[in-house]
mmCIF file of C-alpha atoms in Angstrom:
data_model
loop_
_atom_site.group_PDB
_atom_site.id
_atom_site.type_symbol
_atom_site.label_atom_id
_atom_site.label_comp_id
_atom_site.label_asym_id
_atom_site.label_seq_id
_atom_site.Cartn_x
_atom_site.Cartn_y
_atom_site.Cartn_z
ATOM 1 C CA MET A 1 89.163 96.030 119.414
ATOM 2 C CA LYS A 2 88.845 98.430 122.516
ATOM 3 C CA LYS A 3 91.737 100.149 121.416
ATOM 4 C CA SER A 4 89.911 101.337 118.781
ATOM 5 C CA VAL A 5 86.138 102.208 120.687
ATOM 6 C CA PHE A 6 88.477 103.980 123.511
ATOM 7 C CA SER A 7 90.506 106.944 120.918
ATOM 8 C CA PHE A 8 87.610 106.856 118.351
ATOM 9 C CA LEU A 9 85.817 108.200 121.454
ATOM 10 C CA ILE A 10 88.223 109.962 122.546
ATOM 11 C CA ILE A 11 88.028 111.851 118.703
ATOM 12 C CA LEU A 12 84.607 112.864 119.107
ATOM 13 C CA ALA A 13 84.905 114.584 122.908
ATOM 14 C CA MET A 14 87.972 116.595 121.112
ATOM 15 C CA LEU A 15 85.968 117.675 117.871
ATOM 16 C CA PRO A 16 84.216 120.719 119.112
ATOM 17 C CA ALA A 17 86.887 121.745 119.728
ATOM 18 C CA LEU A 18 88.017 121.506 116.416
ATOM 19 C CA THR A 19 84.966 122.694 114.695
ATOM 20 C CA ALA A 20 86.380 125.537 112.176
ATOM 21 C CA CYS A 21 89.198 126.132 114.252
ATOM 22 C CA GLY A 22 91.634 123.023 112.067
ATOM 23 C CA GLY A 23 93.207 122.909 116.798
ATOM 24 C CA TYR A 24 93.300 126.158 117.222
ATOM 25 C CA ASP A 25 92.430 127.657 120.752
ATOM 26 C CA TYR A 26 89.471 130.618 119.139
ATOM 27 C CA SER A 27 87.988 130.720 122.950
ATOM 28 C CA LYS A 28 91.286 132.913 124.698
ATOM 29 C CA HIS A 29 90.140 135.952 122.156
ATOM 30 C CA VAL A 30 86.291 135.805 123.037
ATOM 31 C CA SER A 31 86.842 139.067 125.536
ATOM 32 C CA GLU A 32 82.655 140.417 126.184
ATOM 33 C CA ALA A 33 81.254 137.060 126.591
ATOM 34 C CA LYS A 34 77.091 137.109 127.598
ATOM 35 C CA SER A 35 75.712 133.859 128.178
ATOM 36 C CA ASP A 36 72.542 133.775 130.423
ATOM 37 C CA LEU A 37 69.093 136.986 130.799
ATOM 38 C CA PHE A 38 66.911 136.414 133.725
ATOM 39 C CA CYS A 39 63.883 138.694 133.826
ATOM 40 C CA ALA A 40 61.161 139.090 135.089
ATOM 41 C CA GLU A 41 58.675 142.034 134.513
ATOM 42 C CA THR A 42 55.199 143.433 136.394
ATOM 43 C CA GLU A 43 53.405 145.908 136.893
ATOM 44 C CA GLU A 44 55.866 148.397 138.389
ATOM 45 C CA PHE A 45 58.941 146.814 137.061
ATOM 46 C CA THR A 46 60.801 145.934 134.067
ATOM 47 C CA VAL A 47 63.858 143.616 135.085
ATOM 48 C CA THR A 48 66.908 142.850 133.161
ATOM 49 C CA LEU A 49 69.755 140.312 135.233
ATOM 50 C CA SER A 50 72.874 139.856 132.840
ATOM 51 C CA CYS A 51 75.553 137.697 133.719
ATOM 52 C CA VAL A 52 79.053 138.974 131.988
ATOM 53 C CA THR A 53 82.358 137.379 131.166
ATOM 54 C CA ARG A 54 84.476 140.980 130.492
ATOM 55 C CA GLU A 55 88.344 141.995 129.701
ATOM 56 C CA TYR A 56 89.281 144.449 131.489
ATOM 57 C CA PRO A 57 90.187 147.298 130.411
ATOM 58 C CA TYR A 58 87.403 146.656 128.430
ATOM 59 C CA VAL A 59 88.166 148.221 124.073
ATOM 60 C CA ALA A 60 87.655 147.028 121.384
ATOM 61 C CA ASP A 61 90.797 147.466 120.182
ATOM 62 C CA GLY A 62 90.598 143.581 118.990
ATOM 63 C CA ILE A 63 93.689 142.134 121.607
ATOM 64 C CA ALA A 64 91.404 140.106 125.234
ATOM 65 C CA CYS A 65 93.042 140.630 127.814
ATOM 66 C CA PRO A 66 92.278 139.657 131.449
ATOM 67 C CA GLN A 67 88.960 139.303 132.108
ATOM 68 C CA SER A 68 86.376 138.582 135.243
ATOM 69 C CA ASN A 69 82.930 137.535 135.934
ATOM 70 C CA VAL A 70 80.328 141.062 136.293
ATOM 71 C CA MET A 71 76.786 140.868 137.318
ATOM 72 C CA GLU A 72 74.486 143.870 135.835
ATOM 73 C CA ILE A 73 70.777 144.978 136.876
ATOM 74 C CA SER A 74 69.086 146.865 134.487
ATOM 75 C CA LEU A 75 65.697 148.425 136.497
ATOM 76 C CA VAL A 76 62.212 150.354 134.712
ATOM 77 C CA PRO A 77 59.869 151.633 136.639
ATOM 78 C CA VAL A 78 56.681 151.531 134.417
ATOM 79 C CA ARG A 79 56.184 154.989 136.272
ATOM 80 C CA ALA A 80 58.673 157.154 136.436
ATOM 81 C CA GLU A 81 59.725 158.535 139.467
ATOM 82 C CA ILE A 82 62.043 161.024 140.552
ATOM 83 C CA CYS A 83 64.074 158.410 143.145
ATOM 84 C CA ASP A 84 66.126 155.941 144.177
ATOM 85 C CA TYR A 85 66.263 152.503 144.179
ATOM 86 C CA GLU A 86 68.606 150.029 145.272
ATOM 87 C CA VAL A 87 69.235 146.361 144.591
ATOM 88 C CA TYR A 88 69.562 143.112 145.599
ATOM 89 C CA VAL A 89 69.643 139.416 144.775
ATOM 90 C CA VAL A 90 69.061 137.619 147.423
ATOM 91 C CA GLY A 91 69.643 133.937 147.618
ATOM 92 C CA GLU A 92 72.639 132.162 149.501
ATOM 93 C CA SER A 93 74.620 135.179 149.804
ATOM 94 C CA THR A 94 72.981 139.055 149.229
ATOM 95 C CA TRP A 95 74.820 141.539 146.959
ATOM 96 C CA GLY A 96 73.748 144.741 144.906
ATOM 97 C CA GLY A 97 73.030 147.986 146.276
ATOM 98 C CA GLU A 98 72.662 151.183 145.447
ATOM 99 C CA THR A 99 72.081 152.072 141.148
ATOM 100 C CA SER A 100 72.474 154.663 139.075
ATOM 101 C CA PHE A 101 70.070 156.459 136.425
ATOM 102 C CA ARG A 102 71.533 156.052 132.722
ATOM 103 C CA SER A 103 69.958 158.754 130.739
ATOM 104 C CA TYR A 104 70.655 156.445 126.984
ATOM 105 C CA ALA A 105 68.823 153.739 128.075
ATOM 106 C CA GLY A 106 66.258 155.055 129.994
ATOM 107 C CA ASP A 107 66.880 152.868 132.755
ATOM 108 C CA PHE A 108 68.623 152.481 136.471
ATOM 109 C CA PHE A 109 71.450 150.142 136.552
ATOM 110 C CA TYR A 110 73.854 148.015 139.184
ATOM 111 C CA SER A 111 77.063 145.576 137.992
ATOM 112 C CA GLU A 112 79.047 143.623 140.355
ATOM 113 C CA SER A 113 81.526 141.501 140.327
ATOM 114 C CA VAL A 114 80.920 137.494 141.553
ATOM 115 C CA GLU A 115 82.451 134.164 142.078
ATOM 116 C CA LYS A 116 80.071 132.391 139.803
ATOM 117 C CA PHE A 117 76.397 133.198 137.472
ATOM 118 C CA PRO A 118 73.276 132.048 138.930
ATOM 119 C CA GLU A 119 71.230 128.888 137.263
ATOM 120 C CA GLY A 120 67.455 128.625 136.356
ATOM 121 C CA SER A 121 66.511 131.427 138.379
ATOM 122 C CA VAL A 122 66.828 134.144 140.547
ATOM 123 C CA THR A 123 65.100 136.886 143.857
ATOM 124 C CA ILE A 124 65.489 140.100 143.297
ATOM 125 C CA GLN A 125 65.097 142.436 146.241
ATOM 126 C CA ILE A 126 63.864 146.365 144.963
ATOM 127 C CA LYS A 127 63.956 149.012 147.684
ATOM 128 C CA TRP A 128 62.684 153.152 146.520
ATOM 129 C CA ALA A 129 60.881 155.436 148.880
ATOM 130 C CA GLU A 130 60.646 153.132 152.458
ATOM 131 C CA GLN A 131 58.856 150.689 150.121
ATOM 132 C CA THR A 132 60.341 146.901 149.039
ATOM 133 C CA ARG A 133 59.561 144.401 146.532
ATOM 134 C CA GLU A 134 60.416 141.453 145.399
ATOM 135 C CA LEU A 135 60.541 139.153 143.068
ATOM 136 C CA THR A 136 61.547 136.674 140.404
ATOM 137 C CA ALA A 137 63.669 136.514 137.502
ATOM 138 C CA THR A 138 64.035 133.674 135.375
ATOM 139 C CA SER A 139 66.651 132.383 132.489
ATOM 140 C CA VAL A 140 65.855 132.992 129.423
ATOM 141 C CA LYS A 141 67.412 129.964 127.903
ATOM 142 C CA ASN A 142 66.038 126.646 126.871
ATOM 143 C CA GLU A 143 67.120 123.160 126.969
ATOM 144 C CA LYS A 144 67.890 124.904 122.851
ATOM 145 C CA THR A 145 69.276 127.625 122.876
ATOM 146 C CA LEU A 146 73.398 127.282 122.143
ATOM 147 C CA ASN A 147 76.267 128.138 123.862
ATOM 148 C CA ILE A 148 78.810 130.531 124.038
ATOM 149 C CA GLU A 149 81.451 127.860 122.427
ATOM 150 C CA GLU A 150 78.966 126.366 119.966
ATOM 151 C CA VAL A 151 78.074 129.992 119.264
ATOM 152 C CA LEU A 152 81.820 130.994 118.694
ATOM 153 C CA ASN A 153 82.015 127.290 116.597
ATOM 154 C CA CYS A 154 79.214 129.154 114.399
ATOM 155 C CA ALA A 155 80.936 132.570 113.835
ATOM 156 C CA LEU A 156 83.995 130.836 112.667
ATOM 157 C CA ASN A 157 82.256 128.150 109.831
ATOM 158 C CA LEU A 158 80.458 131.418 108.703
ATOM 159 C CA GLU A 159 83.155 133.374 108.618
ATOM 160 C CA LYS A 160 85.284 131.359 107.613
ATOM 161 C CA GLU A 161 87.500 133.818 105.162
ATOM 162 C CA THR A 162 87.363 136.859 107.898
ATOM 163 C CA VAL A 163 89.370 134.392 110.196
ATOM 164 C CA LYS A 164 91.827 133.476 107.317
ATOM 165 C CA ASN A 165 92.026 137.232 106.785
ATOM 166 C CA MET A 166 92.282 138.333 110.018
ATOM 167 C CA THR A 167 95.092 135.372 110.899
ATOM 168 C CA ARG A 168 99.152 135.776 111.288
ATOM 169 C CA ASP A 169 102.014 133.427 111.544
ATOM 170 C CA GLY A 170 99.565 131.245 112.891
ATOM 171 C CA GLN A 171 97.957 133.762 115.185
ATOM 172 C CA PHE A 172 94.021 135.130 115.556
ATOM 173 C CA LEU A 173 94.815 138.857 115.260
ATOM 174 C CA GLY A 174 91.459 140.155 117.150
ATOM 175 C CA GLU A 175 89.064 139.603 119.326
ATOM 176 C CA PHE A 176 85.085 138.129 119.575
ATOM 177 C CA TYR A 177 82.043 139.490 121.577
ATOM 178 C CA ILE A 178 79.262 136.990 121.954
ATOM 179 C CA ARG A 179 76.163 138.700 123.346
ATOM 180 C CA LEU A 180 73.016 137.032 124.348
ATOM 181 C CA LEU A 181 69.768 139.476 123.442
ATOM 182 C CA ARG A 182 66.687 138.869 124.217
ATOM 183 C CA ARG A 183 63.982 140.693 122.139
ATOM 184 C CA ASN A 184 60.518 138.402 121.906
ATOM 185 C CA SER A 185 63.124 135.831 120.773
ATOM 186 C CA ASN A 186 66.261 135.274 121.618
ATOM 187 C CA TYR A 187 69.186 135.606 119.544
ATOM 188 C CA TYR A 188 73.116 136.267 119.359
ATOM 189 C CA TYR A 189 74.879 139.538 118.664
ATOM 190 C CA VAL A 190 78.941 138.120 117.572
ATOM 191 C CA GLY A 191 80.869 140.448 117.389
ATOM 192 C CA ILE A 192 84.592 139.677 115.095
ATOM 193 C CA ILE A 193 86.557 143.603 116.240
ATOM 194 C CA ASN A 194 90.470 143.366 114.559
ATOM 195 C CA THR A 195 93.661 145.373 115.723
ATOM 196 C CA ASP A 196 91.953 148.660 113.849
ATOM 197 C CA GLY A 197 88.990 148.207 115.956
ATOM 198 C CA LYS A 198 86.239 148.047 112.745
ATOM 199 C CA THR A 199 83.980 145.261 113.672
ATOM 200 C CA ILE A 200 82.223 142.448 111.506
ATOM 201 C CA SER A 201 78.956 141.723 113.619
ATOM 202 C CA LEU A 202 77.195 138.768 113.260
ATOM 203 C CA LEU A 203 73.395 138.266 114.381
ATOM 204 C CA LEU A 204 72.078 134.022 115.368
ATOM 205 C CA ASP A 205 69.619 132.440 116.396
ATOM 206 C CA SER A 206 69.869 131.518 119.689
ATOM 207 C CA GLU A 207 68.495 127.915 118.805
ATOM 208 C CA THR A 208 70.409 127.117 115.572
ATOM 209 C CA GLY A 209 72.740 129.272 115.632
ATOM 210 C CA GLU A 210 71.418 130.977 111.254
ATOM 211 C CA LEU A 211 72.841 133.284 110.666
ATOM 212 C CA LEU A 212 69.770 136.157 110.667
ATOM 213 C CA ALA A 213 71.536 139.540 109.064
ATOM 214 C CA ARG A 214 75.751 140.461 108.455
ATOM 215 C CA ARG A 215 76.999 143.791 108.984
ATOM 216 C CA GLU A 216 80.786 145.591 108.728
ATOM 217 C CA GLY A 217 81.617 149.128 110.284
#
């Protein structure tokens, strides 16, 4: 009896990894995972810090490459000023530096490789024109927010035929982009990319995995 219960518990533990994929490990084909966002807004700035695990080189070609963890900071001043901005994450270890302006996004941007991602909240220091501000950016996630593995399983369930058509001799020929997004509410973007660079884009509810929009292109 004890042996039967133990075997049942082992099967339960394996279920998340087996969902929608018959035991195949699709997580090794995730080329980009934006797993968390930390946001802060004041009368002077809007700041977003993103936790991203991304392949290098970063190319949407359907082939997953070795990855690294990167923190990205987007700073948008409320008032446009011609000056240089520096941003720093302050904590057990301080990192950061001078931003660069991205004209297409209208923000000041900084990125840096890190060993691990923060949780809950972070303190961000902003320096410009001999001024300094500190603000607290808080994670947009809550206890109901799906993690990257759960979102991947949702996408696999939704796109069974797509995944089947991208599989040859038991090997999946493609890659996944999974990004947590914030637009008043939280969403997940999932991109399924084949070796020709063609993408199926899914927009999912961040808590239920429900499909909200789908596009091919």
